[in-house]
JSON list of C-alpha atoms in Angstrom, two decimals:
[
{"chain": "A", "resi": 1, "resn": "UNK", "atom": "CA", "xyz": [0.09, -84.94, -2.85]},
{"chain": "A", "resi": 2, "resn": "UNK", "atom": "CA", "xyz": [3.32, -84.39, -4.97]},
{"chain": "A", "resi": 3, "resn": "UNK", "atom": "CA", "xyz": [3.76, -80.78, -2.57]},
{"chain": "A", "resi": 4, "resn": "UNK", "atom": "CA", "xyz": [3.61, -83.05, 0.14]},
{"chain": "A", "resi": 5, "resn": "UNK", "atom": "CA", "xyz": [6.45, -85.05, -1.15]},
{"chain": "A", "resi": 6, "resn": "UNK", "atom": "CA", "xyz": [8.48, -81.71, -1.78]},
{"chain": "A", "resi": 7, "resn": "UNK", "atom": "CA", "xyz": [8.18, -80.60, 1.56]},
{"chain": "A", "resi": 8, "resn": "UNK", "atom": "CA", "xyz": [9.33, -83.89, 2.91]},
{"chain": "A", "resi": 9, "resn": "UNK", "atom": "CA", "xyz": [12.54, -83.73, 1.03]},
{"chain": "A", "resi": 10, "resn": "UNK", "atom": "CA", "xyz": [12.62, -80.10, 0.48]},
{"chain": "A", "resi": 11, "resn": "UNK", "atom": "CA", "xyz": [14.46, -78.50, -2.63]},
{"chain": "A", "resi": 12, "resn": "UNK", "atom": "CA", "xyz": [16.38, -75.71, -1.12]},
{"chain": "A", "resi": 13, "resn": "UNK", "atom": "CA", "xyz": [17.03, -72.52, -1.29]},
{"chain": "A", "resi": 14, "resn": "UNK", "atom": "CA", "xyz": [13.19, -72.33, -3.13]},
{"chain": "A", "resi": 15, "resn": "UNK", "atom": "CA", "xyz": [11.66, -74.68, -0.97]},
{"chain": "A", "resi": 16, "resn": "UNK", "atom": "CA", "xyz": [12.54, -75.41, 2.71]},
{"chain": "A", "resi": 17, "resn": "UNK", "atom": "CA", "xyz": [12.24, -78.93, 4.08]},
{"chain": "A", "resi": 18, "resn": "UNK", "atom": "CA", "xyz": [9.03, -78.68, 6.39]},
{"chain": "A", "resi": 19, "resn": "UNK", "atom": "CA", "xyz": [7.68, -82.23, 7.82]},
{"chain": "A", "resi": 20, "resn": "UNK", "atom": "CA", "xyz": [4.70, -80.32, 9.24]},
{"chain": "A", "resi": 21, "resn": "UNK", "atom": "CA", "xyz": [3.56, -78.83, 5.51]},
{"chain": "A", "resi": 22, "resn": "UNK", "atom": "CA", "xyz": [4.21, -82.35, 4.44]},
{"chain": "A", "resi": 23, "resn": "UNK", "atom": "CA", "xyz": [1.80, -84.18, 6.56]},
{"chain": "A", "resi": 24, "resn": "UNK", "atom": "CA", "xyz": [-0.72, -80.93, 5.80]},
{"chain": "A", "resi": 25, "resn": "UNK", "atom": "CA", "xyz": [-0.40, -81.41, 2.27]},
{"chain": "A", "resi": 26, "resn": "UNK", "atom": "CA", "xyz": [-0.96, -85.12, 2.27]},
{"chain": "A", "resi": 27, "resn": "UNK", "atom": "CA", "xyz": [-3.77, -84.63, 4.79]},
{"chain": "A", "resi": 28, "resn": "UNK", "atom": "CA", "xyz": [-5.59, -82.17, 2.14]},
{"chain": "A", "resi": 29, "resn": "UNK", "atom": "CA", "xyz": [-5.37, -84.96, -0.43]},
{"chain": "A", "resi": 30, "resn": "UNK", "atom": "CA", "xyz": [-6.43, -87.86, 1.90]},
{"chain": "A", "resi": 31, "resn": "UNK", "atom": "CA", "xyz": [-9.35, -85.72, 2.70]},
{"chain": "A", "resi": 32, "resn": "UNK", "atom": "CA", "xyz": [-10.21, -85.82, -1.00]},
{"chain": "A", "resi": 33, "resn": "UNK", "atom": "CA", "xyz": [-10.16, -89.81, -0.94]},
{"chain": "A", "resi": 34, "resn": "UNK", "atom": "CA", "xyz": [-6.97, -89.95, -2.56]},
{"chain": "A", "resi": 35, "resn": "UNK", "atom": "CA", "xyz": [-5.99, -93.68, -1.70]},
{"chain": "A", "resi": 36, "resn": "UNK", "atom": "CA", "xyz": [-2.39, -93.16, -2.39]},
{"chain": "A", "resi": 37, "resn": "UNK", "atom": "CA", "xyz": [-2.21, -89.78, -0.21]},
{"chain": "A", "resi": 38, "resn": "UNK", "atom": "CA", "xyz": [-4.21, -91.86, 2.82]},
{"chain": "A", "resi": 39, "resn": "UNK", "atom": "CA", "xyz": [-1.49, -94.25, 2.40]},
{"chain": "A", "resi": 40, "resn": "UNK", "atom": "CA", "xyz": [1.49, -91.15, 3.04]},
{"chain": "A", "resi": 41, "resn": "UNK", "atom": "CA", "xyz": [-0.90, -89.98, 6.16]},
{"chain": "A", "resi": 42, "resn": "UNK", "atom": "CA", "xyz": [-0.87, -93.42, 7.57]},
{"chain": "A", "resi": 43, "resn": "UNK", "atom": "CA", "xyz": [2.86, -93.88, 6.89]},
{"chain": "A", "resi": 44, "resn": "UNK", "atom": "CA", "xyz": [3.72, -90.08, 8.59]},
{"chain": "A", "resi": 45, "resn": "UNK", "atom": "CA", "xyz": [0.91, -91.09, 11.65]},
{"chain": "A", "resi": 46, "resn": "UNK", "atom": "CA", "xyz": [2.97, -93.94, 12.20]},
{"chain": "A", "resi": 47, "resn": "UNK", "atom": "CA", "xyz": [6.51, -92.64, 12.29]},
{"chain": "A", "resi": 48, "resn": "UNK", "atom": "CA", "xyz": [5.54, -89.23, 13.89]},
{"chain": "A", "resi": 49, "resn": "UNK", "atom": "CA", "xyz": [6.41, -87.01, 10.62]},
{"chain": "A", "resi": 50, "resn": "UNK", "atom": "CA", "xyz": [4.80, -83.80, 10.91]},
{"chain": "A", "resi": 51, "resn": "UNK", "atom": "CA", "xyz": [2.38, -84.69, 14.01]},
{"chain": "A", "resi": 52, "resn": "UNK", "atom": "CA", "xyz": [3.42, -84.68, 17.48]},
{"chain": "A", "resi": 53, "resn": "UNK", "atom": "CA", "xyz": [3.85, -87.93, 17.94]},
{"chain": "A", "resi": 54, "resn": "UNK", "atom": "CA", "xyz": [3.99, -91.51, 16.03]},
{"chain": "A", "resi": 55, "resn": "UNK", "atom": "CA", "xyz": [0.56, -92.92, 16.46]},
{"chain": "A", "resi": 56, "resn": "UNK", "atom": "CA", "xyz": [0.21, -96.72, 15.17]},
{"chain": "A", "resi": 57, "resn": "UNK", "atom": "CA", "xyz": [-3.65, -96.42, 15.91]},
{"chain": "A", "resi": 58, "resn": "UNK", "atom": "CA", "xyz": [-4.15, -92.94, 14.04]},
{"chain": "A", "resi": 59, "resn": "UNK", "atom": "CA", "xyz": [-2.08, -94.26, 11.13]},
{"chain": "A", "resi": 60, "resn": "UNK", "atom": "CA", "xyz": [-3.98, -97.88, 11.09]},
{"chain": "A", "resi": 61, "resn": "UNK", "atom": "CA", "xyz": [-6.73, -96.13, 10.68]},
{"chain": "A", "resi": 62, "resn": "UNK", "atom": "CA", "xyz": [-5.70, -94.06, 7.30]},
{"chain": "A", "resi": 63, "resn": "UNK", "atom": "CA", "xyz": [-4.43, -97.68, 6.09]},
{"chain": "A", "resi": 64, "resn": "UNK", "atom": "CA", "xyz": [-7.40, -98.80, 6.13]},
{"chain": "A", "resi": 65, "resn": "UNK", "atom": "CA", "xyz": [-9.35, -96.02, 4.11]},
{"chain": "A", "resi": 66, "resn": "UNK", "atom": "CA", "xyz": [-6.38, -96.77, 1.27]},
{"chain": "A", "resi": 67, "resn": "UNK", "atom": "CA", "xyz": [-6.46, -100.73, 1.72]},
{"chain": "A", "resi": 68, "resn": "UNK", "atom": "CA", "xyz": [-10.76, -100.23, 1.11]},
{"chain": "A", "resi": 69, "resn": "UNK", "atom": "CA", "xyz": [-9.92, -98.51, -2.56]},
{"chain": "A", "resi": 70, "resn": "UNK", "atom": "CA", "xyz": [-7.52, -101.23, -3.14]},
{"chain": "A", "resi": 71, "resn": "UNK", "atom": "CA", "xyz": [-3.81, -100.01, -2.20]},
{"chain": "A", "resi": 72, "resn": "UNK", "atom": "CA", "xyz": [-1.41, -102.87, -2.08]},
{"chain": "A", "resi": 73, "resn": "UNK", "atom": "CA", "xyz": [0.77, -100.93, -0.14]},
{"chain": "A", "resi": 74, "resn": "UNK", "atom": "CA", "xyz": [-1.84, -100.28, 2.60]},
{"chain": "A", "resi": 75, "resn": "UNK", "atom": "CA", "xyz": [-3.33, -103.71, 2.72]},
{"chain": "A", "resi": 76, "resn": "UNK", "atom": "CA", "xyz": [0.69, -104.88, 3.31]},
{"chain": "A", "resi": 77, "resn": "UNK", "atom": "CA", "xyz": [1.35, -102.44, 6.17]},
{"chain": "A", "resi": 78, "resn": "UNK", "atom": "CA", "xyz": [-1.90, -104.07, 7.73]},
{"chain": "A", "resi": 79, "resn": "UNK", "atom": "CA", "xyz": [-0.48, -107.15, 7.40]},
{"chain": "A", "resi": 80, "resn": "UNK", "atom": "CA", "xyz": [3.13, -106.16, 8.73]},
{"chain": "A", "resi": 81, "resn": "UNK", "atom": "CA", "xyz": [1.31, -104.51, 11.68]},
{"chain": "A", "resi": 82, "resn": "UNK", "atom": "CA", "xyz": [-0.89, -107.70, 12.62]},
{"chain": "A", "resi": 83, "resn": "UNK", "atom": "CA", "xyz": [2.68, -109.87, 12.18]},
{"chain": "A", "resi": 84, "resn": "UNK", "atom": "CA", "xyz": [3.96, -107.16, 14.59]},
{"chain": "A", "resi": 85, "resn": "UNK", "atom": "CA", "xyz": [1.22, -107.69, 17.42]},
{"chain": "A", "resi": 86, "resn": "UNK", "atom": "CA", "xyz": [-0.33, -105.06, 16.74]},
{"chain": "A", "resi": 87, "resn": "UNK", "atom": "CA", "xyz": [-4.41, -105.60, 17.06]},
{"chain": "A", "resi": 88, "resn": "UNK", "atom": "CA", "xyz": [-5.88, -104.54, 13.26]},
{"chain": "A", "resi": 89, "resn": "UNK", "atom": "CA", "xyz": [-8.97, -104.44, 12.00]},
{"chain": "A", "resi": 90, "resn": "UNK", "atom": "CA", "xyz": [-9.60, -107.18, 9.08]},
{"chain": "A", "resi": 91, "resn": "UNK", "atom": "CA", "xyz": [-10.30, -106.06, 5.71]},
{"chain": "A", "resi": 92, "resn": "UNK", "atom": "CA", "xyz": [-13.34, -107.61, 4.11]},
{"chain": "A", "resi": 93, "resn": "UNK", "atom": "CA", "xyz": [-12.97, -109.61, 1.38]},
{"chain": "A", "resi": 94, "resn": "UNK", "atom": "CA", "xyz": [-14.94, -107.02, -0.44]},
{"chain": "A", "resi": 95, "resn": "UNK", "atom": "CA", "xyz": [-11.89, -103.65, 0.50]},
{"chain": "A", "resi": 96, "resn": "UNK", "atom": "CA", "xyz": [-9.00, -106.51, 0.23]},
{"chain": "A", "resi": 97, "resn": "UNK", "atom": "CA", "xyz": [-6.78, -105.45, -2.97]},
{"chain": "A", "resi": 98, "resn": "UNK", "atom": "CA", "xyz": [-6.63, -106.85, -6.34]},
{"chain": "A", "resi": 99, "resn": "UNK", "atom": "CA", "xyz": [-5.71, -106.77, -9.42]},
{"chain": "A", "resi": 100, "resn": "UNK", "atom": "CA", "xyz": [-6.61, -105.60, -12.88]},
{"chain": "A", "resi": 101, "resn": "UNK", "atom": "CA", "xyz": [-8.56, -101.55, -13.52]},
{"chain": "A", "resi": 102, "resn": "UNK", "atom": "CA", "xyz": [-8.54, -99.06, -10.44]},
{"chain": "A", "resi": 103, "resn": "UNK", "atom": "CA", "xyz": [-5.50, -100.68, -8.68]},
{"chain": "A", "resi": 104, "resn": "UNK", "atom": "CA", "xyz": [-2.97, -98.54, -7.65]},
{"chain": "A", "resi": 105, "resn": "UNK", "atom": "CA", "xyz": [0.19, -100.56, -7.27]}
]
């Protein structure tokens, strides 16, 4: 996740700003259940960094897998969304966050 975060700034001349390796990079950690990095994928779905378009319902959906291993963050962009008008699936009480040992934020 942290080369994802590289890319997204970049660090020039050794590392060229590339929105496209970002989103790949956080996509590789998502894909290995990384709540924090499903969080980025969600966040770059739904402003369109690194994929061809935004896409609220593509990066919903990668909030979700991070709000179900207990990311505030996630489980707040949900919220923001529904406040928005924007039709989101619930959590169960069971995937919404808390506190204490495996929380993230």
């Amino acid at each position: 996740l942290a080369l994802s975060g590289w890319y997204l700034t970049g660090a020039e001349p050794h590392l060229p700003q590339n929105d496209v390796e970002a989103f790949l990079w956080a996509r590789r950690a998502a894909d290995r259940k990384l709540a924090k990095a499903e969080y980025a994928v969600g966040y770059y779905y739904e402003c369109g960094i690194g994929v061809a378009h935004p896409d609220v319902n593509e990066a919903q959906k990668w909030y979700l897998k991070a709000a179900h291993q207990n990311n505030r963050r996630a489980a707040n962009r949900l919220k923001e969304l529904k406040q928005m008008g924007v039709n989101v699936v619930p959590l169960s009480n069971a995937a919404r966050p808390r506190r204490g040992k495996g929380s993230l934020f």
